[in-house]
Amino acid sequence: MNDPRRSLPPVDQILADPVLAQPLADLGGKFVKARVRAVLEARRNLPEAGAGELASEVAADVAAHLPAAPTTLRPVINATGVIVHTNLGRAPLSAAARAAILQAAAATDVELDLRTGRRAPRGQGAIAALAAAVDVDGVAAHVVNNGAAALVLACWVLAPGGNVLLSRGEMVEIGDGFRIPELLAEAGVQIREVGTTNRTTLADYQRAVDSSTGFALKIHPSNFTVEGFTSGVGIGELSTHLPVPVVADIGSGLLAPHPRLPSEPSAQAALRGGADLVIASGDKLLGGPQAGLLWGAPNLIEALRRHPLARALRVDKLTLAALEATLLGPPPPVAEALTRTRAELRSRAEAITADLGTRAAAADTAAIDTAVIDTEGAVGGGGAPGVSIPSAALTLPANLAAPLRTGHPAVVGQVRGGALRIDLLAVSPDDDAALTGAIASALTAEGE
Ligand SMILES: *Cc1c(COP(=O)(O)O)cnc(C)c1O
């Protein structure tokens, strides 16, 4: 009889509360019910669990924390100082790309020519924009699910049952235990390892090539650097001296060289340098949706597109819409982040600090333990390793990390040297107000 669980109100009674009527209509019964269960579960685990809880109280709690859409994926402010954060979904999309997704989410002419009423090539506007984006004559493009899928498709088309030349210095693990050599092996090609970890020469490639070599693969070691006694062979040299096509996996998807990232390869430079096929991800430095981008001569691109398994790697209309808007619309957040200066980031951090101080004074609470510091940000997401980007952060007590992560919106910073850093490099100035509000709420919650 004393089991506190007994005093928790039943789910149906909570769902019947008027505050949940509109959320039930907007978000659906399954979703809201799951949230009610989660809130009940959380309350059950409190020491004073649920004594005398009222259905209306729990309903109000649920209603206060419902998201705008019935998904458990939550919006996060990326205050890590890492521009392309893999665990936060890599590149955030531009407002234009988000609008394009919404527009394409309805019925759309992704495979129909509205003038003739006949079937049209899928996503031809996006594909044309992608081909044009590199500004190299005679180049066509194709899009698949991600960079890994693009590599697999290249193997299927250019080296079926054959071998691929790859320098031992480029045998890369992408992340989360996925290794490029294993990916290639599963795609049915043999890897002919060339050279050594630190040095590979043209002669190494020339000795390794034989009649069953499908292509030479250049992989940009996008998440590490090798220093010291090193040498590699450039795309130009390979394409001039080898009798097989050269495929360049540049990783991050820069279209053209970026002044701030001088060692980061671009699709344009790789194509102009003589690569027959260039592969990149859409959601790294390009700043677009998850996608595998391929550029090459029209006949090769057509062969990729017509491969029977190409269908298994096909992207959906939402990806095509977001990709086209990223390429043709205003600069995406990743590009914007790369233009920020430390001075600008410092002054934003100082403004946020001042705002927090004003709020604390108005609420008559203790002054906040905070400071503005210089930091070194990074591109991240497997791009520009070793490049640090001058940035600035405000520091907060480390015990705020958890309440900020679970707040609305969630804020993810970085705990370093016993303090929480809220780095502004990857935060849009449009989010400064929401960020300040989230910090103020976390401070209030901690103070209680
Ligand atoms: C990121 C990366 C990949 C994998 O691309 P995904 O889009 O994550 O599948 C492949 N090669 C290189 C060099 C990369 O940096």
Short mmCIF file of N, CA and C in Angstrom, two decimals, residues 4 77 92 95 123 140 147 174 191 203 241 252 282 286 315 321 328 361 386 400 412 420 427 445:
data_model
loop_
_atom_site.label_atom_id
_atom_site.label_comp_id
_atom_site.label_asym_id
_atom_site.label_seq_id
_atom_site.Cartn_x
_atom_site.Cartn_y
_atom_site.Cartn_z
N PRO A 4 5.17 3.87 -3.58
CA PRO A 4 4.91 5.21 -4.13
C PRO A 4 4.36 5.15 -5.55
N ILE A 77 22.78 23.12 -30.08
CA ILE A 77 23.72 24.19 -30.40
C ILE A 77 25.12 23.62 -30.23
N PRO A 92 25.66 21.30 -40.47
CA PRO A 92 24.28 21.80 -40.34
C PRO A 92 23.88 22.42 -41.67
N ALA A 95 19.64 27.65 -44.12
CA ALA A 95 18.18 27.87 -44.10
C ALA A 95 17.59 27.57 -45.47
N GLY A 123 16.45 13.98 -60.47
CA GLY A 123 17.22 15.05 -59.83
C GLY A 123 18.16 15.79 -60.76
N ALA A 140 30.98 15.66 -65.78
CA ALA A 140 29.63 15.29 -65.37
C ALA A 140 29.67 14.84 -63.91
N GLY A 147 30.06 9.04 -49.04
CA GLY A 147 31.37 8.88 -49.64
C GLY A 147 31.76 7.41 -49.77
N ILE A 174 38.26 5.53 -41.51
CA ILE A 174 37.46 6.76 -41.58
C ILE A 174 36.96 7.17 -40.20
N ILE A 191 43.32 -5.29 -53.12
CA ILE A 191 44.12 -4.09 -52.95
C ILE A 191 45.56 -4.46 -53.20
N ALA A 203 57.67 4.94 -59.08
CA ALA A 203 58.18 3.63 -59.48
C ALA A 203 57.45 2.51 -58.73
N HIS A 241 51.66 9.11 -65.92
CA HIS A 241 52.58 7.98 -66.11
C HIS A 241 51.96 6.60 -65.95
N SER A 252 36.65 15.55 -48.00
CA SER A 252 35.81 16.56 -47.38
C SER A 252 34.89 17.36 -48.30
N GLY A 282 29.21 14.85 -49.08
CA GLY A 282 28.41 16.08 -49.19
C GLY A 282 28.29 16.84 -47.89
N LEU A 286 31.73 20.83 -47.73
CA LEU A 286 30.76 21.41 -48.66
C LEU A 286 29.59 22.02 -47.88
N VAL A 315 20.10 8.26 -53.83
CA VAL A 315 19.69 9.23 -52.79
C VAL A 315 18.24 9.62 -52.97
N ALA A 321 17.29 17.87 -53.11
CA ALA A 321 16.83 19.25 -52.90
C ALA A 321 17.82 20.03 -52.04
N LEU A 328 23.64 26.22 -54.83
CA LEU A 328 23.20 27.45 -55.51
C LEU A 328 22.78 28.56 -54.56
N ALA A 361 21.85 39.81 -12.16
CA ALA A 361 21.58 40.97 -11.29
C ALA A 361 20.08 41.18 -11.15
N GLY A 386 45.11 18.76 -38.28
CA GLY A 386 46.28 19.56 -37.94
C GLY A 386 46.07 21.05 -38.13
N LEU A 400 27.94 22.57 -15.24
CA LEU A 400 26.83 22.99 -16.10
C LEU A 400 26.75 22.17 -17.38
N VAL A 412 25.95 21.68 -26.48
CA VAL A 412 27.08 20.79 -26.24
C VAL A 412 28.37 21.60 -26.34
N LEU A 420 33.92 24.28 -18.36
CA LEU A 420 33.13 24.02 -19.57
C LEU A 420 33.38 25.18 -20.54
N VAL A 427 28.92 28.28 -33.82
CA VAL A 427 27.58 28.77 -33.45
C VAL A 427 27.22 29.95 -34.34
N ALA A 445 18.70 26.35 -12.86
CA ALA A 445 18.44 24.98 -12.40
C ALA A 445 19.51 24.55 -11.39
#
